PDB file of C-alpha atoms and ligand atoms in Angstrom:
ATOM      1  CA  MET A   1      71.595   7.987 -82.013  1.00 69.00           C
ATOM      2  CA  LYS A   2      68.603  10.046 -83.139  1.00 81.00           C
ATOM      3  CA  ASP A   3      67.110  12.254 -80.419  1.00 92.00           C
ATOM      4  CA  ASN A   4      63.859  10.565 -79.468  1.00 96.00           C
ATOM      5  CA  SER A   5      63.548  12.194 -76.066  1.00 96.00           C
ATOM      6  CA  ASN A   6      60.446  14.169 -77.108  1.00 97.00           C
ATOM      7  CA  LYS A   7      58.620  11.099 -78.427  1.00 98.00           C
ATOM      8  CA  GLY A   8      56.129   8.860 -76.670  1.00 98.00           C
ATOM      9  CA  ILE A   9      54.431   5.523 -77.144  1.00 98.00           C
ATOM     10  CA  LEU A  10      51.556   3.835 -75.302  1.00 99.00           C
ATOM     11  CA  ILE A  11      51.771   0.039 -75.239  1.00 99.00           C
ATOM     12  CA  PHE A  12      48.757  -2.092 -74.254  1.00 99.00           C
ATOM     13  CA  GLY A  13      49.763  -5.498 -72.933  1.00 98.00           C
ATOM     14  CA  GLY A  14      53.162  -3.996 -72.181  1.00 98.00           C
ATOM     15  CA  ALA A  15      54.073  -5.872 -68.983  1.00 98.00           C
ATOM     16  CA  ARG A  16      55.673  -8.977 -70.464  1.00 98.00           C
ATOM     17  CA  GLY A  17      56.189 -11.022 -73.640  1.00 98.00           C
ATOM     18  CA  ILE A  18      56.125  -9.117 -76.930  1.00 98.00           C
ATOM     19  CA  GLY A  19      54.720  -5.953 -75.309  1.00 98.00           C
ATOM     20  CA  GLY A  20      57.278  -5.996 -72.475  1.00 98.00           C
ATOM     21  CA  GLU A  21      60.194  -6.416 -74.896  1.00 98.00           C
ATOM     22  CA  THR A  22      58.769  -3.637 -77.086  1.00 98.00           C
ATOM     23  CA  ALA A  23      58.612  -1.322 -74.057  1.00 98.00           C
ATOM     24  CA  LYS A  24      62.305  -2.027 -73.391  1.00 98.00           C
ATOM     25  CA  TYR A  25      63.232  -1.693 -77.076  1.00 98.00           C
ATOM     26  CA  PHE A  26      61.702   1.790 -77.337  1.00 98.00           C
ATOM     27  CA  SER A  27      63.046   2.957 -73.964  1.00 98.00           C
ATOM     28  CA  GLU A  28      66.581   1.834 -74.917  1.00 97.00           C
ATOM     29  CA  ARG A  29      66.233   4.116 -77.944  1.00 97.00           C
ATOM     30  CA  ASN A  30      65.301   6.999 -75.719  1.00 97.00           C
ATOM     31  CA  TRP A  31      61.555   7.014 -76.316  1.00 98.00           C
ATOM     32  CA  ASN A  32      59.186   7.723 -73.432  1.00 98.00           C
ATOM     33  CA  VAL A  33      57.047   4.659 -72.840  1.00 98.00           C
ATOM     34  CA  ILE A  34      53.763   4.001 -71.046  1.00 98.00           C
ATOM     35  CA  ALA A  35      53.073   0.307 -70.507  1.00 98.00           C
ATOM     36  CA  ALA A  36      49.426  -0.541 -69.737  1.00 99.00           C
ATOM     37  CA  ASP A  37      48.562  -3.996 -68.424  1.00 98.00           C
ATOM     38  CA  VAL A  38      46.721  -5.983 -65.738  1.00 98.00           C
ATOM     39  CA  LEU A  39      49.918  -7.504 -64.286  1.00 98.00           C
ATOM     40  CA  ASP A  40      50.833  -5.004 -61.563  1.00 98.00           C
ATOM     41  CA  LYS A  41      53.908  -6.877 -60.258  1.00 98.00           C
ATOM     42  CA  GLU A  42      55.445  -7.187 -63.756  1.00 98.00           C
ATOM     43  CA  LEU A  43      54.588  -3.524 -64.450  1.00 98.00           C
ATOM     44  CA  ALA A  44      56.367  -2.427 -61.256  1.00 98.00           C
ATOM     45  CA  GLU A  45      59.497  -4.398 -62.236  1.00 98.00           C
ATOM     46  CA  LEU A  46      59.421  -2.963 -65.765  1.00 98.00           C
ATOM     47  CA  GLU A  47      59.071   0.577 -64.421  1.00 98.00           C
ATOM     48  CA  LYS A  48      62.094   0.021 -62.159  1.00 98.00           C
ATOM     49  CA  SER A  49      64.179  -1.187 -65.127  1.00 96.00           C
ATOM     50  CA  SER A  50      64.210   2.155 -66.996  1.00 96.00           C
ATOM     51  CA  LYS A  51      63.727   5.831 -66.221  1.00 96.00           C
ATOM     52  CA  ASN A  52      61.888   6.159 -69.588  1.00 97.00           C
ATOM     53  CA  ILE A  53      59.117   3.701 -68.711  1.00 98.00           C
ATOM     54  CA  LYS A  54      55.982   4.533 -66.717  1.00 98.00           C
ATOM     55  CA  THR A  55      53.145   2.122 -66.166  1.00 98.00           C
ATOM     56  CA  VAL A  56      49.407   2.145 -65.610  1.00 98.00           C
ATOM     57  CA  HIS A  57      46.997  -0.591 -64.549  1.00 99.00           C
ATOM     58  CA  CYS A  58      44.598  -1.232 -67.421  1.00 99.00           C
ATOM     59  CA  ASP A  59      42.208  -4.068 -68.186  1.00 99.00           C
ATOM     60  CA  VAL A  60      41.442  -3.621 -71.895  1.00 99.00           C
ATOM     61  CA  ALA A  61      38.126  -5.442 -71.436  1.00 98.00           C
ATOM     62  CA  LYS A  62      37.006  -2.266 -69.595  1.00 98.00           C
ATOM     63  CA  PHE A  63      36.306   0.874 -71.655  1.00 98.00           C
ATOM     64  CA  GLU A  64      37.083   3.186 -68.729  1.00 98.00           C
ATOM     65  CA  ASP A  65      40.500   1.565 -68.129  1.00 99.00           C
ATOM     66  CA  ILE A  66      41.508   2.260 -71.744  1.00 99.00           C
ATOM     67  CA  GLU A  67      40.223   5.844 -71.416  1.00 98.00           C
ATOM     68  CA  ASN A  68      42.220   6.224 -68.209  1.00 98.00           C
ATOM     69  CA  ALA A  69      45.409   4.889 -69.880  1.00 99.00           C
ATOM     70  CA  TYR A  70      45.098   7.613 -72.543  1.00 99.00           C
ATOM     71  CA  LYS A  71      44.551  10.291 -69.871  1.00 98.00           C
ATOM     72  CA  PHE A  72      47.687   9.034 -68.107  1.00 98.00           C
ATOM     73  CA  ALA A  73      49.671   8.966 -71.382  1.00 98.00           C
ATOM     74  CA  GLU A  74      48.616  12.524 -72.273  1.00 98.00           C
ATOM     75  CA  LYS A  75      49.686  13.710 -68.816  1.00 98.00           C
ATOM     76  CA  GLU A  76      53.000  11.850 -68.663  1.00 98.00           C
ATOM     77  CA  LEU A  77      54.305  11.840 -72.253  1.00 98.00           C
ATOM     78  CA  PRO A  78      55.836  14.865 -73.980  1.00 98.00           C
ATOM     79  CA  ARG A  79      53.818  13.842 -77.050  1.00 98.00           C
ATOM     80  CA  LEU A  80      51.935  10.723 -78.117  1.00 98.00           C
ATOM     81  CA  ASN A  81      53.559   9.554 -81.372  1.00 98.00           C
ATOM     82  CA  GLY A  82      52.618   5.899 -81.349  1.00 98.00           C
ATOM     83  CA  VAL A  83      50.225   3.317 -79.940  1.00 99.00           C
ATOM     84  CA  PHE A  84      50.862  -0.427 -79.854  1.00 99.00           C
ATOM     85  CA  ASN A  85      47.591  -2.360 -79.406  1.00 99.00           C
ATOM     86  CA  ASN A  86      49.120  -5.680 -78.411  1.00 98.00           C
ATOM     87  CA  VAL A  87      46.876  -7.459 -75.891  1.00 98.00           C
ATOM     88  CA  GLY A  88      45.799 -10.920 -76.955  1.00 97.00           C
ATOM     89  CA  ILE A  89      44.378 -13.931 -75.125  1.00 96.00           C
ATOM     90  CA  ALA A  90      43.847 -17.489 -76.275  1.00 93.00           C
ATOM     91  CA  ARG A  91      40.542 -19.294 -75.626  1.00 94.00           C
ATOM     92  CA  TYR A  92      40.505 -22.375 -77.807  1.00 93.00           C
ATOM     93  CA  GLY A  93      37.744 -24.849 -78.711  1.00 96.00           C
ATOM     94  CA  THR A  94      35.592 -26.043 -81.592  1.00 97.00           C
ATOM     95  CA  VAL A  95      32.436 -23.995 -82.178  1.00 98.00           C
ATOM     96  CA  ASP A  96      30.222 -26.700 -80.645  1.00 98.00           C
ATOM     97  CA  LYS A  97      32.326 -26.756 -77.447  1.00 98.00           C
ATOM     98  CA  LEU A  98      33.497 -23.174 -76.962  1.00 98.00           C
ATOM     99  CA  SER A  99      31.078 -21.197 -74.783  1.00 98.00           C
ATOM    100  CA  LEU A 100      29.466 -18.015 -76.059  1.00 98.00           C
ATOM    101  CA  GLU A 101      31.132 -16.287 -73.114  1.00 98.00           C
ATOM    102  CA  ASP A 102      34.595 -17.404 -74.290  1.00 98.00           C
ATOM    103  CA  TRP A 103      33.824 -16.376 -77.888  1.00 98.00           C
ATOM    104  CA  GLU A 104      32.633 -12.926 -76.799  1.00 98.00           C
ATOM    105  CA  PHE A 105      35.491 -12.414 -74.347  1.00 98.00           C
ATOM    106  CA  THR A 106      38.058 -13.322 -77.031  1.00 98.00           C
ATOM    107  CA  LEU A 107      36.588 -10.786 -79.442  1.00 98.00           C
ATOM    108  CA  ARG A 108      36.281  -8.178 -76.683  1.00 98.00           C
ATOM    109  CA  VAL A 109      39.920  -8.411 -75.547  1.00 98.00           C
ATOM    110  CA  ASN A 110      41.628  -9.144 -78.890  1.00 98.00           C
ATOM    111  CA  LEU A 111      39.585  -6.961 -81.252  1.00 99.00           C
ATOM    112  CA  THR A 112      37.080  -4.599 -79.619  1.00 99.00           C
ATOM    113  CA  ALA A 113      39.771  -3.273 -77.256  1.00 99.00           C
ATOM    114  CA  GLN A 114      41.855  -2.282 -80.297  1.00 99.00           C
ATOM    115  CA  PHE A 115      38.813  -0.446 -81.700  1.00 99.00           C
ATOM    116  CA  ILE A 116      38.254   1.378 -78.391  1.00 99.00           C
ATOM    117  CA  SER A 117      41.946   2.245 -78.052  1.00 99.00           C
ATOM    118  CA  SER A 118      42.075   3.555 -81.626  1.00 99.00           C
ATOM    119  CA  SER A 119      38.966   5.666 -80.975  1.00 99.00           C
ATOM    120  CA  PHE A 120      41.016   7.522 -78.327  1.00 99.00           C
ATOM    121  CA  ALA A 121      44.256   7.591 -80.358  1.00 99.00           C
ATOM    122  CA  VAL A 122      42.795   9.099 -83.537  1.00 99.00           C
ATOM    123  CA  PRO A 123      41.558  12.426 -82.062  1.00 98.00           C
ATOM    124  CA  ILE A 124      44.928  12.947 -80.318  1.00 98.00           C
ATOM    125  CA  PHE A 125      46.866  12.186 -83.518  1.00 98.00           C
ATOM    126  CA  LYS A 126      44.523  14.451 -85.519  1.00 98.00           C
ATOM    127  CA  ARG A 127      45.261  17.269 -83.095  1.00 98.00           C
ATOM    128  CA  ASN A 128      49.015  16.586 -83.356  1.00 98.00           C
ATOM    129  CA  GLY A 129      48.888  16.248 -87.161  1.00 97.00           C
ATOM    130  CA  SER A 130      50.483  12.778 -87.110  1.00 98.00           C
ATOM    131  CA  GLY A 131      50.625   9.429 -85.356  1.00 98.00           C
ATOM    132  CA  SER A 132      51.194   5.747 -85.919  1.00 98.00           C
ATOM    133  CA  ILE A 133      49.225   2.748 -84.652  1.00 98.00           C
ATOM    134  CA  VAL A 134      50.488  -0.826 -84.718  1.00 99.00           C
ATOM    135  CA  ASN A 135      48.031  -3.617 -83.916  1.00 99.00           C
ATOM    136  CA  THR A 136      49.062  -7.168 -83.055  1.00 99.00           C
ATOM    137  CA  ALA A 137      47.348  -9.748 -85.236  1.00 98.00           C
ATOM    138  CA  SER A 138      48.766 -13.261 -85.792  1.00 98.00           C
ATOM    139  CA  VAL A 139      49.528 -15.763 -88.549  1.00 97.00           C
ATOM    140  CA  LEU A 140      46.280 -17.251 -87.213  1.00 97.00           C
ATOM    141  CA  GLY A 141      44.562 -14.202 -88.715  1.00 98.00           C
ATOM    142  CA  HIS A 142      45.593 -15.630 -92.099  1.00 98.00           C
ATOM    143  CA  MET A 143      45.307 -19.378 -91.557  1.00 96.00           C
ATOM    144  CA  ASN A 144      44.026 -21.775 -88.876  1.00 95.00           C
ATOM    145  CA  GLN A 145      45.091 -24.494 -86.512  1.00 92.00           C
ATOM    146  CA  LYS A 146      42.491 -26.805 -84.995  1.00 95.00           C
ATOM    147  CA  THR A 147      40.303 -25.295 -82.233  1.00 95.00           C
ATOM    148  CA  THR A 148      41.374 -21.704 -82.929  1.00 96.00           C
ATOM    149  CA  ALA A 149      38.134 -20.445 -84.546  1.00 98.00           C
ATOM    150  CA  ALA A 150      37.547 -17.639 -81.994  1.00 98.00           C
ATOM    151  CA  TYR A 151      41.171 -16.544 -81.737  1.00 97.00           C
ATOM    152  CA  ALA A 152      41.658 -16.642 -85.525  1.00 98.00           C
ATOM    153  CA  ALA A 153      38.410 -14.727 -86.134  1.00 98.00           C
ATOM    154  CA  SER A 154      39.547 -12.033 -83.696  1.00 98.00           C
ATOM    155  CA  LYS A 155      42.948 -11.751 -85.392  1.00 98.00           C
ATOM    156  CA  ALA A 156      41.498 -11.654 -88.924  1.00 98.00           C
ATOM    157  CA  GLY A 157      39.294  -8.863 -87.562  1.00 99.00           C
ATOM    158  CA  VAL A 158      42.404  -7.010 -86.345  1.00 99.00           C
ATOM    159  CA  ILE A 159      43.863  -7.078 -89.875  1.00 99.00           C
ATOM    160  CA  ALA A 160      40.610  -5.677 -91.326  1.00 98.00           C
ATOM    161  CA  LEU A 161      40.308  -3.047 -88.564  1.00 99.00           C
ATOM    162  CA  THR A 162      43.887  -1.998 -89.345  1.00 99.00           C
ATOM    163  CA  ARG A 163      43.095  -1.476 -93.029  1.00 98.00           C
ATOM    164  CA  GLY A 164      39.951   0.461 -92.102  1.00 98.00           C
ATOM    165  CA  ILE A 165      41.802   2.884 -89.824  1.00 99.00           C
ATOM    166  CA  ALA A 166      44.567   3.309 -92.447  1.00 98.00           C
ATOM    167  CA  VAL A 167      42.104   4.157 -95.225  1.00 98.00           C
ATOM    168  CA  ASP A 168      39.936   6.455 -93.106  1.00 98.00           C
ATOM    169  CA  HIS A 169      42.739   8.474 -91.510  1.00 98.00           C
ATOM    170  CA  ALA A 170      45.556   8.609 -94.082  1.00 98.00           C
ATOM    171  CA  LEU A 171      44.806  12.270 -94.783  1.00 98.00           C
ATOM    172  CA  ASP A 172      44.931  13.031 -91.044  1.00 98.00           C
ATOM    173  CA  GLY A 173      48.611  12.021 -91.070  1.00 98.00           C
ATOM    174  CA  ILE A 174      47.802   8.774 -89.262  1.00 98.00           C
ATOM    175  CA  ARG A 175      49.300   5.431 -90.263  1.00 98.00           C
ATOM    176  CA  CYS A 176      48.012   2.070 -89.031  1.00 98.00           C
ATOM    177  CA  ASN A 177      49.690  -1.297 -89.615  1.00 98.00           C
ATOM    178  CA  SER A 178      49.555  -4.741 -88.060  1.00 99.00           C
ATOM    179  CA  VAL A 179      52.100  -7.396 -87.190  1.00 99.00           C
ATOM    180  CA  SER A 180      51.313 -11.096 -87.510  1.00 98.00           C
ATOM    181  CA  PRO A 181      53.704 -13.140 -85.388  1.00 97.00           C
ATOM    182  CA  GLY A 182      54.196 -16.858 -85.850  1.00 96.00           C
ATOM    183  CA  SER A 183      55.260 -18.846 -82.770  1.00 95.00           C
ATOM    184  CA  ILE A 184      57.118 -16.497 -80.465  1.00 96.00           C
ATOM    185  CA  ASN A 185      58.689 -17.732 -77.244  1.00 95.00           C
ATOM    186  CA  THR A 186      56.681 -15.817 -74.614  1.00 95.00           C
ATOM    187  CA  PRO A 187      54.626 -16.642 -71.497  1.00 93.00           C
ATOM    188  CA  LEU A 188      51.548 -16.974 -73.777  1.00 89.00           C
ATOM    189  CA  LEU A 189      53.134 -19.974 -75.469  1.00 89.00           C
ATOM    190  CA  LYS A 190      53.595 -21.539 -72.025  1.00 90.00           C
ATOM    191  CA  ILE A 191      49.894 -20.932 -71.230  1.00 90.00           C
ATOM    192  CA  VAL A 192      48.757 -22.514 -74.519  1.00 86.00           C
ATOM    193  CA  ALA A 193      51.087 -25.500 -73.994  1.00 91.00           C
ATOM    194  CA  GLU A 194      50.270 -26.172 -70.345  1.00 93.00           C
ATOM    195  CA  ASP A 195      46.676 -24.995 -69.858  1.00 90.00           C
ATOM    196  CA  ILE A 196      45.196 -25.702 -73.290  1.00 86.00           C
ATOM    197  CA  MET A 197      47.281 -28.603 -74.613  1.00 89.00           C
ATOM    198  CA  GLY A 198      48.175 -30.199 -71.245  1.00 92.00           C
ATOM    199  CA  ARG A 199      51.845 -30.510 -72.232  1.00 95.00           C
ATOM    200  CA  THR A 200      55.105 -28.918 -71.142  1.00 94.00           C
ATOM    201  CA  ALA A 201      56.165 -25.635 -72.728  1.00 93.00           C
ATOM    202  CA  GLU A 202      59.572 -27.112 -73.691  1.00 94.00           C
ATOM    203  CA  ASP A 203      57.945 -30.051 -75.469  1.00 94.00           C
ATOM    204  CA  VAL A 204      55.527 -27.848 -77.428  1.00 93.00           C
ATOM    205  CA  ALA A 205      58.222 -25.252 -78.243  1.00 94.00           C
ATOM    206  CA  ALA A 206      60.469 -27.983 -79.688  1.00 95.00           C
ATOM    207  CA  GLU A 207      57.617 -29.439 -81.749  1.00 94.00           C
ATOM    208  CA  TRP A 208      56.498 -26.047 -83.100  1.00 92.00           C
ATOM    209  CA  ALA A 209      60.062 -25.057 -83.978  1.00 95.00           C
ATOM    210  CA  GLU A 210      60.085 -28.009 -86.405  1.00 94.00           C
ATOM    211  CA  PHE A 211      57.158 -26.479 -88.350  1.00 90.00           C
ATOM    212  CA  HIS A 212      59.190 -23.356 -89.097  1.00 94.00           C
ATOM    213  CA  PRO A 213      61.608 -23.446 -92.047  1.00 95.00           C
ATOM    214  CA  VAL A 214      64.115 -21.633 -89.760  1.00 96.00           C
ATOM    215  CA  ARG A 215      63.680 -24.485 -87.200  1.00 96.00           C
ATOM    216  CA  ARG A 216      63.305 -22.220 -84.200  1.00 97.00           C
ATOM    217  CA  LEU A 217      60.697 -20.057 -82.491  1.00 97.00           C
ATOM    218  CA  GLY A 218      60.754 -16.280 -82.736  1.00 97.00           C
ATOM    219  CA  LYS A 219      62.033 -14.016 -79.990  1.00 98.00           C
ATOM    220  CA  PRO A 220      59.832 -11.226 -78.605  1.00 98.00           C
ATOM    221  CA  GLU A 221      62.600  -8.693 -79.265  1.00 98.00           C
ATOM    222  CA  GLU A 222      62.436  -9.564 -82.981  1.00 98.00           C
ATOM    223  CA  VAL A 223      58.777  -8.490 -83.019  1.00 98.00           C
ATOM    224  CA  ALA A 224      59.734  -5.373 -81.020  1.00 98.00           C
ATOM    225  CA  ALA A 225      62.226  -4.398 -83.745  1.00 98.00           C
ATOM    226  CA  LEU A 226      59.489  -4.665 -86.397  1.00 98.00           C
ATOM    227  CA  VAL A 227      57.080  -2.576 -84.316  1.00 98.00           C
ATOM    228  CA  TYR A 228      59.810   0.033 -83.811  1.00 98.00           C
ATOM    229  CA  PHE A 229      60.337   0.438 -87.551  1.00 97.00           C
ATOM    230  CA  LEU A 230      56.593   0.580 -88.260  1.00 98.00           C
ATOM    231  CA  ILE A 231      55.972   3.261 -85.629  1.00 98.00           C
ATOM    232  CA  ASN A 232      58.843   5.426 -86.850  1.00 95.00           C
ATOM    233  CA  ASP A 233      58.283   8.021 -89.571  1.00 89.00           C
ATOM    234  CA  GLU A 234      61.113   6.752 -91.797  1.00 91.00           C
ATOM    235  CA  LEU A 235      58.618   4.199 -93.074  1.00 89.00           C
ATOM    236  CA  GLY A 236      55.959   6.875 -93.643  1.00 93.00           C
ATOM    237  CA  PHE A 237      54.735   5.354 -96.921  1.00 96.00           C
ATOM    238  CA  ILE A 238      53.643   2.122 -95.216  1.00 98.00           C
ATOM    239  CA  THR A 239      50.055   2.072 -94.017  1.00 98.00           C
ATOM    240  CA  GLY A 240      47.288  -0.523 -93.877  1.00 98.00           C
ATOM    241  CA  ALA A 241      49.857  -3.292 -94.223  1.00 98.00           C
ATOM    242  CA  ASP A 242      50.158  -6.528 -92.285  1.00 98.00           C
ATOM    243  CA  PHE A 243      53.604  -7.988 -91.661  1.00 98.00           C
ATOM    244  CA  LYS A 244      54.083 -11.677 -90.990  1.00 98.00           C
ATOM    245  CA  ILE A 245      57.026 -12.309 -88.699  1.00 98.00           C
ATOM    246  CA  ASP A 246      56.927 -16.076 -88.559  1.00 97.00           C
ATOM    247  CA  GLY A 247      60.207 -17.701 -89.603  1.00 97.00           C
ATOM    248  CA  GLY A 248      58.532 -18.699 -92.851  1.00 96.00           C
ATOM    249  CA  SER A 249      55.917 -20.909 -91.145  1.00 95.00           C
ATOM    250  CA  SER A 250      53.081 -19.582 -93.336  1.00 94.00           C
ATOM    251  CA  ILE A 251      54.856 -20.005 -96.683  1.00 94.00           C
ATOM    252  CA  GLN A 252      55.559 -23.723 -96.397  1.00 92.00           C
ATOM    253  CA  LEU A 253      52.761 -26.163 -97.261  1.00 86.00           C
ATOM    254  CA  PHE A 254      54.391 -29.347 -95.932  1.00 80.00           C
ATOM    255  CA  LYS A 255      57.587 -29.863 -93.990  1.00 73.00           C
TER     256      LYS A 255
HETATM  257  N1  LIG B 301      53.520 -15.672 -78.603  1.00 69.13           N
HETATM  258  C1  LIG B 301      53.080 -16.038 -79.795  1.00 69.13           C
HETATM  259  O1  LIG B 301      53.464 -17.100 -80.320  1.00 69.13           O
HETATM  260  C2  LIG B 301      52.107 -15.171 -80.559  1.00 69.13           C
HETATM  261  C3  LIG B 301      51.812 -15.519 -81.881  1.00 69.13           C
HETATM  262  C4  LIG B 301      50.940 -14.728 -82.602  1.00 69.13           C
HETATM  263  C5  LIG B 301      50.353 -13.630 -82.021  1.00 69.13           C
HETATM  264  N2  LIG B 301      50.642 -13.312 -80.724  1.00 69.13           N
HETATM  265  C6  LIG B 301      49.989 -12.134 -80.157  1.00 69.13           C
HETATM  266  O2  LIG B 301      50.969 -11.281 -79.628  1.00 69.13           O
HETATM  267  C7  LIG B 301      50.396 -10.511 -78.558  1.00 69.13           C
HETATM  268  C8  LIG B 301      51.273 -10.613 -77.336  1.00 69.13           C
HETATM  269  O3  LIG B 301      51.349 -11.961 -76.971  1.00 69.13           O
HETATM  270  P1  LIG B 301      52.495 -12.562 -76.054  1.00 69.13           P
HETATM  271  O4  LIG B 301      52.886 -13.846 -76.665  1.00 69.13           O
HETATM  272  O5  LIG B 301      53.508 -11.547 -75.725  1.00 69.13           O
HETATM  273  O6  LIG B 301      51.574 -12.920 -74.784  1.00 69.13           O
HETATM  274  P2  LIG B 301      51.767 -12.678 -73.226  1.00 69.13           P
HETATM  275  O7  LIG B 301      50.640 -13.380 -72.580  1.00 69.13           O
HETATM  276  O8  LIG B 301      53.157 -13.014 -72.837  1.00 69.13           O
HETATM  277  O9  LIG B 301      51.577 -11.103 -73.137  1.00 69.13           O
HETATM  278  C9  LIG B 301      50.316 -10.516 -73.294  1.00 69.13           C
HETATM  279  C10 LIG B 301      50.200  -9.369 -72.334  1.00 69.13           C
HETATM  280  O10 LIG B 301      48.850  -8.899 -72.409  1.00 69.13           O
HETATM  281  C11 LIG B 301      48.396  -8.730 -71.074  1.00 69.13           C
HETATM  282  N3  LIG B 301      46.942  -8.850 -70.986  1.00 69.13           N
HETATM  283  C12 LIG B 301      46.188  -9.967 -71.086  1.00 69.13           C
HETATM  284  N4  LIG B 301      44.897  -9.660 -70.899  1.00 69.13           N
HETATM  285  C13 LIG B 301      44.846  -8.319 -70.672  1.00 69.13           C
HETATM  286  C14 LIG B 301      43.798  -7.408 -70.436  1.00 69.13           C
HETATM  287  N5  LIG B 301      42.503  -7.807 -70.352  1.00 69.13           N
HETATM  288  N6  LIG B 301      44.095  -6.102 -70.276  1.00 69.13           N
HETATM  289  C15 LIG B 301      45.384  -5.681 -70.328  1.00 69.13           C
HETATM  290  N7  LIG B 301      46.416  -6.488 -70.545  1.00 69.13           N
HETATM  291  C16 LIG B 301      46.153  -7.799 -70.725  1.00 69.13           C
HETATM  292  C17 LIG B 301      49.087  -9.819 -70.293  1.00 69.13           C
HETATM  293  O11 LIG B 301      49.053  -9.539 -68.898  1.00 69.13           O
HETATM  294  C18 LIG B 301      50.476  -9.788 -70.898  1.00 69.13           C
HETATM  295  O12 LIG B 301      51.313  -8.841 -70.274  1.00 69.13           O
HETATM  296  C19 LIG B 301      48.980 -11.057 -78.380  1.00 69.13           C
HETATM  297  O13 LIG B 301      48.072 -10.238 -79.077  1.00 69.13           O
HETATM  298  C20 LIG B 301      49.040 -12.431 -79.021  1.00 69.13           C
HETATM  299  O14 LIG B 301      47.774 -12.851 -79.474  1.00 69.13           O
HETATM  300  C21 LIG B 301      51.506 -14.050 -79.963  1.00 69.13           C
END
């Protein structure tokens, strides 16, 4: 295996789901990982699972928490090579029903936090002469389901922010790409099923699997593998790109 012991990544939303699996994926390949999240119990368990993972409490809705996560990463990592801006929340509703507070909070957590995080990453990467950012968007950044106007707007914004960072900082040695997952089996899916749709997670997972040509949901470790390849320098010619990882759900018009 390649020696990655001098490399480091900071993962926002790294306690569970896609972020948690990505933390494990990098640590298993000998990277040094900082997972930043609001879920302290899950962070403590993750930290116990690998000597390569350290964790920091961080609410990405708060500027100073993101700043603090970067201070922690600079102190604890041998070098910051990559950042995975992965936090996302779902607040669903039609525009006449969704509150302004929910709209603004969705944009704050899903999009503005990625802007703030990148504003700290870029100067560090400039100093180092290189760095790679991966932002989590969604297939809902490309197309819509009912009641997802705020979420989809935030994710379309992530794809545009990604292109902007890629164009502005290519000559600084910085790459920025986004991943657009389809339905991935994570705790977020359970929240959408139970809290938003009022159904069981199993029921919704089975129904959504049917909409995918591959007839199953994605696994968080499959997204982790994509993030790993995008962060690594072997794919140094890829920047400003968005990658759908969706079992073909966005290429099929009707089942
Ligand atoms: N699961 C899917 O089907 C799916 C599909 C498309 C896109 N996504 C996106 O993938 C990303 C990860 O989603 P997931 O499915 O793993 O969800 P998840 O809820 O399992 O994980 C999200 C993580 O973000 C953390 N988080 C939430 N609010 C936070 C905040 N304010 N500050 C810091 N951390 C916070 C959560 O505690 C959690 O650890 C999100 O951006 C989501 O929008 C998920």
